[in-house]
Amino acid sequence: MACPVQFLCRSLRTVGLVLFYYGFSIGITFYNKWMMKGFHYPLFMTLVHMTMIFSLSTLTRHAMLCWTGKPRIILSWTDYLRKVAPTAFATALDIGLSNWSFLFITISLYTMTKSTAVIFILFFTLLFKLEEPNPFLVLVVLLIACGLFMFTFQSTQFNLEGFLMVLLASFIGGIRWTLTQVLMQKADLGLQNPIDTMYHLQPLMFFGLFPLFLFNEGVSLSTSEKLFGESRLLPFLHSLLMLSVGGMLAFGLCFSEFLLVSRTSSLTLAIAGIFKEICTLCLAAWLMGDTMSVLNWLGFVVCLCGISLHVGLKMYYSKSNDCNKCEN
């Protein structure tokens, strides 16, 4: 009887983690699009969010130290630069390019293009031998890729510049989440706790994105009435408050993402993310007026088939492994 119980507990835990992730992820997607309508500095916004995530993770680590009395992990400079830096720079570029693209494209085009990350994540997880090769995975990727093509085909709201930004972010995201899984599941590094991972990643992410911010937005932001060029106190405080709300959402999103990856895998996060994108698409069509053709909706259905196949395979192999452990 232990096998069904273990399987049920694991399934319920995964569903709970996924729903926790959905709330923050959908929330910040609509926040970013709304924010970009009046505040055209996505890289600065991302830097503010990184600063808040680092500050909140530092406070949380201190609270955990006071509560448990156990010192938190602090990596050596050698481990930090060799093992954390690649993940941090990939994460910074992924998030920066994704936020930047909201200046050019709709939520619908963004969400479906960003869903291609699952293909890149699958490629890199196989390359790093984090997932076992499986012929069904090829079918999963083909279904999702075909669905994405159908969804973006002859879109009336297509923008090439924004599309290429998101596509590049998806490729970098494949590297990011594969490296994150390696980072968090290596016991010798001691970064299994999402708070510790966020604490170590944010400084390098900030410095990795800062030169790009200076080149693209530095001079313009320094004279903009949206922030530093504003002479009145109330609008300035309002801008800071709106950026802080995004920072809180970003902290919750990072925590939920890292928690899901540390307890499952980067590929599970990607698949769960696609179903989340489908929910976002429906909300975008309803709330933001994004338009989609019949072919686009057929692509949506094909994507769902690919997701369902992968979830079914994951559950089947997970149940088989649990039962084999019970027999042994």
GROMACS .gro file of C-alpha atoms in nm:
model
  328
    1MET     CA    1   0.000   0.000   0.000
    2ALA     CA    2   0.301   0.229   0.039
    3CYS     CA    3   0.348   0.273  -0.337
    4PRO     CA    4   0.009   0.439  -0.412
    5VAL     CA    5   0.045   0.656  -0.101
    6GLN     CA    6   0.394   0.772  -0.201
    7PHE     CA    7   0.278   0.839  -0.554
    8LEU     CA    8  -0.028   1.035  -0.435
    9CYS     CA    9   0.178   1.245  -0.191
   10ARG     CA   10   0.436   1.324  -0.458
   11SER     CA   11   0.164   1.417  -0.709
   12LEU     CA   12  -0.016   1.643  -0.460
   13ARG     CA   13   0.311   1.811  -0.364
   14THR     CA   14   0.394   1.877  -0.730
   15VAL     CA   15   0.046   2.015  -0.803
   16GLY     CA   16   0.073   2.245  -0.501
   17LEU     CA   17   0.414   2.375  -0.612
   18VAL     CA   18   0.287   2.431  -0.967
   19LEU     CA   19  -0.019   2.628  -0.851
   20PHE     CA   20   0.202   2.838  -0.622
   21TYR     CA   21   0.423   2.914  -0.923
   22TYR     CA   22   0.123   2.993  -1.147
   23GLY     CA   23  -0.004   3.270  -0.920
   24PHE     CA   24   0.318   3.470  -0.924
   25SER     CA   25   0.409   3.396  -1.287
   26ILE     CA   26   0.075   3.502  -1.438
   27GLY     CA   27   0.065   3.802  -1.205
   28ILE     CA   28   0.407   3.935  -1.308
   29THR     CA   29   0.339   3.878  -1.681
   30PHE     CA   30   0.038   4.113  -1.672
   31TYR     CA   31   0.221   4.351  -1.437
   32ASN     CA   32   0.515   4.380  -1.680
   33LYS     CA   33   0.291   4.447  -1.980
   34TRP     CA   34   0.088   4.703  -1.783
   35MET     CA   35   0.405   4.870  -1.650
   36MET     CA   36   0.562   4.893  -1.996
   37LYS     CA   37   0.268   5.099  -2.125
   38GLY     CA   38   0.381   5.402  -1.925
   39PHE     CA   39   0.734   5.317  -1.808
   40HIS     CA   40   0.959   5.235  -2.104
   41TYR     CA   41   1.266   5.124  -1.909
   42PRO     CA   42   1.243   4.744  -1.882
   43LEU     CA   43   1.611   4.688  -1.800
   44PHE     CA   44   1.603   4.939  -1.514
   45MET     CA   45   1.285   4.778  -1.386
   46THR     CA   46   1.458   4.439  -1.394
   47LEU     CA   47   1.757   4.578  -1.199
   48VAL     CA   48   1.521   4.716  -0.933
   49HIS     CA   49   1.352   4.377  -0.906
   50MET     CA   50   1.691   4.204  -0.869
   51THR     CA   51   1.786   4.446  -0.591
   52MET     CA   52   1.462   4.376  -0.407
   53ILE     CA   53   1.501   3.999  -0.447
   54PHE     CA   54   1.853   4.016  -0.302
   55SER     CA   55   1.735   4.237  -0.012
   56LEU     CA   56   1.438   4.015   0.071
   57SER     CA   57   1.642   3.694   0.045
   58THR     CA   58   1.906   3.847   0.275
   59LEU     CA   59   1.639   3.937   0.532
   60THR     CA   60   1.485   3.590   0.501
   61ARG     CA   61   1.823   3.421   0.552
   62HIS     CA   62   1.877   3.632   0.865
   63ALA     CA   63   1.531   3.541   0.995
   64MET     CA   64   1.601   3.171   0.931
   65LEU     CA   65   1.932   3.202   1.117
   66CYS     CA   66   1.759   3.359   1.417
   67TRP     CA   67   1.483   3.096   1.408
   68THR     CA   68   1.697   2.782   1.368
   69GLY     CA   69   2.032   2.895   1.504
   70LYS     CA   70   2.204   2.727   1.208
   71PRO     CA   71   2.436   2.940   0.990
   72ARG     CA   72   2.336   2.975   0.625
   73ILE     CA   73   2.563   2.858   0.344
   74ILE     CA   74   2.809   3.110   0.197
   75LEU     CA   75   3.003   2.986  -0.105
   76SER     CA   76   3.375   3.044  -0.150
   77TRP     CA   77   3.479   3.289  -0.422
   78THR     CA   78   3.611   3.001  -0.632
   79ASP     CA   79   3.279   2.811  -0.627
   80TYR     CA   80   3.086   3.135  -0.663
   81LEU     CA   81   3.261   3.250  -0.980
   82ARG     CA   82   3.305   2.907  -1.139
   83LYS     CA   83   2.971   2.743  -1.059
   84VAL     CA   84   2.722   3.024  -0.991
   85ALA     CA   85   2.833   3.288  -1.243
   86PRO     CA   86   2.720   3.101  -1.561
   87THR     CA   87   2.373   3.047  -1.414
   88ALA     CA   88   2.351   3.408  -1.297
   89PHE     CA   89   2.449   3.562  -1.633
   90ALA     CA   90   2.211   3.332  -1.826
   91THR     CA   91   1.929   3.421  -1.584
   92ALA     CA   92   1.997   3.794  -1.616
   93LEU     CA   93   1.985   3.783  -1.997
   94ASP     CA   94   1.673   3.564  -2.000
   95ILE     CA   95   1.479   3.796  -1.769
   96GLY     CA   96   1.616   4.117  -1.922
   97LEU     CA   97   1.533   4.023  -2.282
   98SER     CA   98   1.190   3.891  -2.179
   99ASN     CA   99   1.096   4.216  -2.005
  100TRP     CA  100   1.242   4.424  -2.289
  101SER     CA  101   1.025   4.246  -2.545
  102PHE     CA  102   0.705   4.379  -2.381
  103LEU     CA  103   0.781   4.714  -2.546
  104PHE     CA  104   0.717   4.554  -2.887
  105ILE     CA  105   0.480   4.257  -2.864
  106THR     CA  106   0.150   4.149  -2.713
  107ILE     CA  107   0.115   3.912  -2.418
  108SER     CA  108  -0.021   3.642  -2.653
  109LEU     CA  109   0.281   3.646  -2.885
  110TYR     CA  110   0.518   3.669  -2.589
  111THR     CA  111   0.369   3.374  -2.403
  112MET     CA  112   0.359   3.138  -2.699
  113THR     CA  113   0.709   3.230  -2.819
  114LYS     CA  114   0.852   3.196  -2.467
  115SER     CA  115   0.699   2.848  -2.452
  116THR     CA  116   0.966   2.733  -2.699
  117ALA     CA  117   1.195   2.724  -2.394
  118VAL     CA  118   1.073   2.368  -2.332
  119ILE     CA  119   1.248   2.254  -2.651
  120PHE     CA  120   1.576   2.417  -2.551
  121ILE     CA  121   1.546   2.289  -2.193
  122LEU     CA  122   1.488   1.936  -2.322
  123PHE     CA  123   1.795   1.966  -2.545
  124PHE     CA  124   2.020   2.087  -2.265
  125THR     CA  125   1.885   1.841  -2.004
  126LEU     CA  126   1.966   1.557  -2.245
  127LEU     CA  127   2.305   1.712  -2.316
  128PHE     CA  128   2.383   1.735  -1.943
  129LYS     CA  129   2.230   1.387  -1.888
  130LEU     CA  130   1.968   1.517  -1.643
  131GLU     CA  131   1.690   1.337  -1.832
  132GLU     CA  132   1.697   0.986  -1.974
  133PRO     CA  133   1.667   0.971  -2.357
  134ASN     CA  134   1.317   0.863  -2.452
  135PRO     CA  135   1.163   0.837  -2.801
  136PHE     CA  136   0.835   0.975  -2.665
  137LEU     CA  137   1.014   1.299  -2.572
  138VAL     CA  138   1.080   1.362  -2.942
  139LEU     CA  139   0.705   1.333  -3.009
  140VAL     CA  140   0.635   1.571  -2.719
  141VAL     CA  141   0.871   1.831  -2.862
  142LEU     CA  142   0.733   1.792  -3.216
  143LEU     CA  143   0.374   1.839  -3.096
  144ILE     CA  144   0.466   2.149  -2.897
  145ALA     CA  145   0.681   2.293  -3.179
  146CYS     CA  146   0.404   2.239  -3.438
  147GLY     CA  147   0.151   2.393  -3.203
  148LEU     CA  148   0.370   2.699  -3.153
  149PHE     CA  149   0.419   2.740  -3.528
  150MET     CA  150   0.043   2.722  -3.585
  151PHE     CA  151  -0.017   2.970  -3.308
  152THR     CA  152   0.220   3.236  -3.442
  153PHE     CA  153   0.142   3.175  -3.813
  154GLN     CA  154   0.002   3.491  -3.983
  155SER     CA  155  -0.051   3.661  -3.649
  156THR     CA  156  -0.201   4.008  -3.701
  157GLN     CA  157  -0.005   4.145  -3.404
  158PHE     CA  158   0.335   4.005  -3.502
  159ASN     CA  159   0.651   4.211  -3.439
  160LEU     CA  160   0.982   4.066  -3.561
  161GLU     CA  161   1.208   4.256  -3.320
  162GLY     CA  162   1.010   4.154  -3.013
  163PHE     CA  163   0.969   3.798  -3.143
  164LEU     CA  164   1.347   3.756  -3.189
  165MET     CA  165   1.409   3.897  -2.839
  166VAL     CA  166   1.178   3.640  -2.682
  167LEU     CA  167   1.316   3.357  -2.896
  168LEU     CA  168   1.670   3.442  -2.785
  169ALA     CA  169   1.548   3.464  -2.425
  170SER     CA  170   1.394   3.116  -2.464
  171PHE     CA  171   1.724   2.972  -2.590
  172ILE     CA  172   1.915   3.131  -2.302
  173GLY     CA  173   1.636   3.014  -2.069
  174GLY     CA  174   1.709   2.656  -2.174
  175ILE     CA  175   2.067   2.701  -2.056
  176ARG     CA  176   1.952   2.891  -1.747
  177TRP     CA  177   1.715   2.629  -1.610
  178THR     CA  178   1.942   2.336  -1.690
  179LEU     CA  179   2.229   2.504  -1.503
  180THR     CA  180   1.989   2.597  -1.220
  181GLN     CA  181   1.885   2.234  -1.179
  182VAL     CA  182   2.251   2.127  -1.165
  183LEU     CA  183   2.326   2.405  -0.916
  184MET     CA  184   2.038   2.327  -0.680
  185GLN     CA  185   2.059   1.948  -0.691
  186LYS     CA  186   2.433   1.928  -0.618
  187ALA     CA  187   2.444   1.840  -0.249
  188ASP     CA  188   2.807   1.949  -0.208
  189LEU     CA  189   2.722   2.311  -0.296
  190GLY     CA  190   2.446   2.332  -0.033
  191LEU     CA  191   2.210   2.548  -0.243
  192GLN     CA  192   1.904   2.322  -0.222
  193ASN     CA  193   1.712   2.597  -0.041
  194PRO     CA  194   1.563   2.847  -0.294
  195ILE     CA  195   1.639   3.142  -0.065
  196ASP     CA  196   2.010   3.057  -0.060
  197THR     CA  197   2.011   3.019  -0.438
  198MET     CA  198   1.842   3.356  -0.490
  199TYR     CA  199   2.083   3.523  -0.245
  200HIS     CA  200   2.388   3.398  -0.436
  201LEU     CA  201   2.253   3.462  -0.789
  202GLN     CA  202   2.124   3.820  -0.765
  203PRO     CA  203   2.453   4.018  -0.730
  204LEU     CA  204   2.608   3.858  -1.039
  205MET     CA  205   2.278   3.891  -1.226
  206PHE     CA  206   2.273   4.264  -1.143
  207PHE     CA  207   2.629   4.326  -1.260
  208GLY     CA  208   2.572   4.113  -1.569
  209LEU     CA  209   2.273   4.320  -1.682
  210PHE     CA  210   2.398   4.663  -1.566
  211PRO     CA  211   2.623   4.738  -1.871
  212LEU     CA  212   2.333   4.663  -2.107
  213PHE     CA  213   2.112   4.900  -1.903
  214LEU     CA  214   2.372   5.179  -1.916
  215PHE     CA  215   2.410   5.143  -2.293
  216ASN     CA  216   2.036   5.138  -2.372
  217GLU     CA  217   1.859   5.331  -2.096
  218GLY     CA  218   2.110   5.512  -1.874
  219VAL     CA  219   2.109   5.860  -2.028
  220SER     CA  220   1.739   5.856  -2.117
  221LEU     CA  221   1.630   5.747  -1.767
  222SER     CA  222   1.845   6.012  -1.594
  223THR     CA  223   1.645   6.289  -1.764
  224SER     CA  224   1.305   6.116  -1.777
  225GLU     CA  225   1.009   6.262  -1.592
  226LYS     CA  226   0.904   5.906  -1.507
  227LEU     CA  227   1.166   5.885  -1.233
  228PHE     CA  228   1.487   6.084  -1.178
  229GLY     CA  229   1.379   6.383  -1.389
  230GLU     CA  230   1.056   6.419  -1.189
  231SER     CA  231   1.056   6.732  -0.970
  232ARG     CA  232   0.735   6.651  -0.781
  233LEU     CA  233   0.751   6.411  -0.488
  234LEU     CA  234   0.415   6.233  -0.528
  235PRO     CA  235   0.465   6.099  -0.886
  236PHE     CA  236   0.820   5.995  -0.792
  237LEU     CA  237   0.693   5.798  -0.491
  238HIS     CA  238   0.418   5.646  -0.706
  239SER     CA  239   0.677   5.518  -0.955
  240LEU     CA  240   0.885   5.371  -0.674
  241LEU     CA  241   0.577   5.204  -0.526
  242MET     CA  242   0.485   5.045  -0.861
  243LEU     CA  243   0.840   4.918  -0.908
  244SER     CA  244   0.833   4.777  -0.553
  245VAL     CA  245   0.511   4.586  -0.624
  246GLY     CA  246   0.686   4.426  -0.920
  247GLY     CA  247   0.983   4.346  -0.697
  248MET     CA  248   0.758   4.159  -0.454
  249LEU     CA  249   0.603   3.963  -0.740
  250ALA     CA  250   0.951   3.888  -0.879
  251PHE     CA  251   1.066   3.759  -0.538
  252GLY     CA  252   0.763   3.529  -0.516
  253LEU     CA  253   0.815   3.410  -0.873
  254CYS     CA  254   1.186   3.332  -0.820
  255PHE     CA  255   1.113   3.149  -0.495
  256SER     CA  256   0.835   2.939  -0.651
  257GLU     CA  257   1.042   2.861  -0.963
  258PHE     CA  258   1.350   2.753  -0.768
  259LEU     CA  259   1.137   2.554  -0.525
  260LEU     CA  260   0.972   2.367  -0.811
  261VAL     CA  261   1.305   2.296  -0.985
  262SER     CA  262   1.472   2.177  -0.664
  263ARG     CA  263   1.185   1.936  -0.587
  264THR     CA  264   1.122   1.815  -0.945
  265SER     CA  265   1.323   1.915  -1.256
  266SER     CA  266   1.374   2.202  -1.500
  267LEU     CA  267   1.177   2.010  -1.765
  268THR     CA  268   0.879   1.976  -1.529
  269LEU     CA  269   0.894   2.353  -1.473
  270ALA     CA  270   0.894   2.409  -1.850
  271ILE     CA  271   0.595   2.182  -1.911
  272ALA     CA  272   0.402   2.333  -1.620
  273GLY     CA  273   0.496   2.672  -1.762
  274ILE     CA  274   0.335   2.596  -2.097
  275PHE     CA  275  -0.001   2.518  -1.937
  276LYS     CA  276   0.041   2.840  -1.741
  277GLU     CA  277   0.102   3.023  -2.070
  278ILE     CA  278  -0.225   2.880  -2.202
  279CYS     CA  279  -0.409   3.027  -1.901
  280THR     CA  280  -0.230   3.356  -1.968
  281LEU     CA  281  -0.339   3.349  -2.334
  282CYS     CA  282  -0.702   3.311  -2.239
  283LEU     CA  283  -0.675   3.596  -1.989
  284ALA     CA  284  -0.494   3.814  -2.247
  285ALA     CA  285  -0.770   3.758  -2.501
  286TRP     CA  286  -1.033   3.838  -2.240
  287LEU     CA  287  -0.870   4.128  -2.052
  288MET     CA  288  -0.629   4.285  -2.304
  289GLY     CA  289  -0.821   4.228  -2.629
  290ASP     CA  290  -0.544   4.019  -2.794
  291THR     CA  291  -0.680   3.859  -3.114
  292MET     CA  292  -0.630   3.496  -3.223
  293SER     CA  293  -0.747   3.312  -3.538
  294VAL     CA  294  -0.892   2.961  -3.568
  295LEU     CA  295  -0.548   2.832  -3.675
  296ASN     CA  296  -0.396   2.993  -3.367
  297TRP     CA  297  -0.645   2.812  -3.144
  298LEU     CA  298  -0.574   2.482  -3.323
  299GLY     CA  299  -0.208   2.536  -3.239
  300PHE     CA  300  -0.316   2.583  -2.879
  301VAL     CA  301  -0.488   2.240  -2.888
  302VAL     CA  302  -0.181   2.071  -3.041
  303CYS     CA  303   0.035   2.221  -2.764
  304LEU     CA  304  -0.207   2.081  -2.507
  305CYS     CA  305  -0.166   1.735  -2.659
  306GLY     CA  306   0.212   1.759  -2.625
  307ILE     CA  307   0.183   1.875  -2.264
  308SER     CA  308  -0.064   1.599  -2.177
  309LEU     CA  309   0.162   1.334  -2.329
  310HIS     CA  310   0.461   1.453  -2.130
  311VAL     CA  311   0.267   1.473  -1.804
  312GLY     CA  312   0.130   1.122  -1.859
  313LEU     CA  313   0.479   0.985  -1.928
  314LYS     CA  314   0.618   1.160  -1.620
  315MET     CA  315   0.346   1.011  -1.401
  316TYR     CA  316   0.392   0.664  -1.551
  317TYR     CA  317   0.769   0.654  -1.504
  318SER     CA  318   0.743   0.812  -1.158
  319LYS     CA  319   0.494   0.546  -1.048
  320SER     CA  320   0.710   0.267  -1.196
  321ASN     CA  321   1.017   0.392  -1.010
  322ASP     CA  322   0.828   0.414  -0.680
  323CYS     CA  323   0.698   0.061  -0.717
  324ASN     CA  324   1.044  -0.073  -0.803
  325LYS     CA  325   1.183   0.091  -0.488
  326CYS     CA  326   0.904  -0.066  -0.281
  327GLU     CA  327   0.978  -0.412  -0.422
  328ASN     CA  328   1.349  -0.372  -0.349
   0.00000   0.00000   0.00000
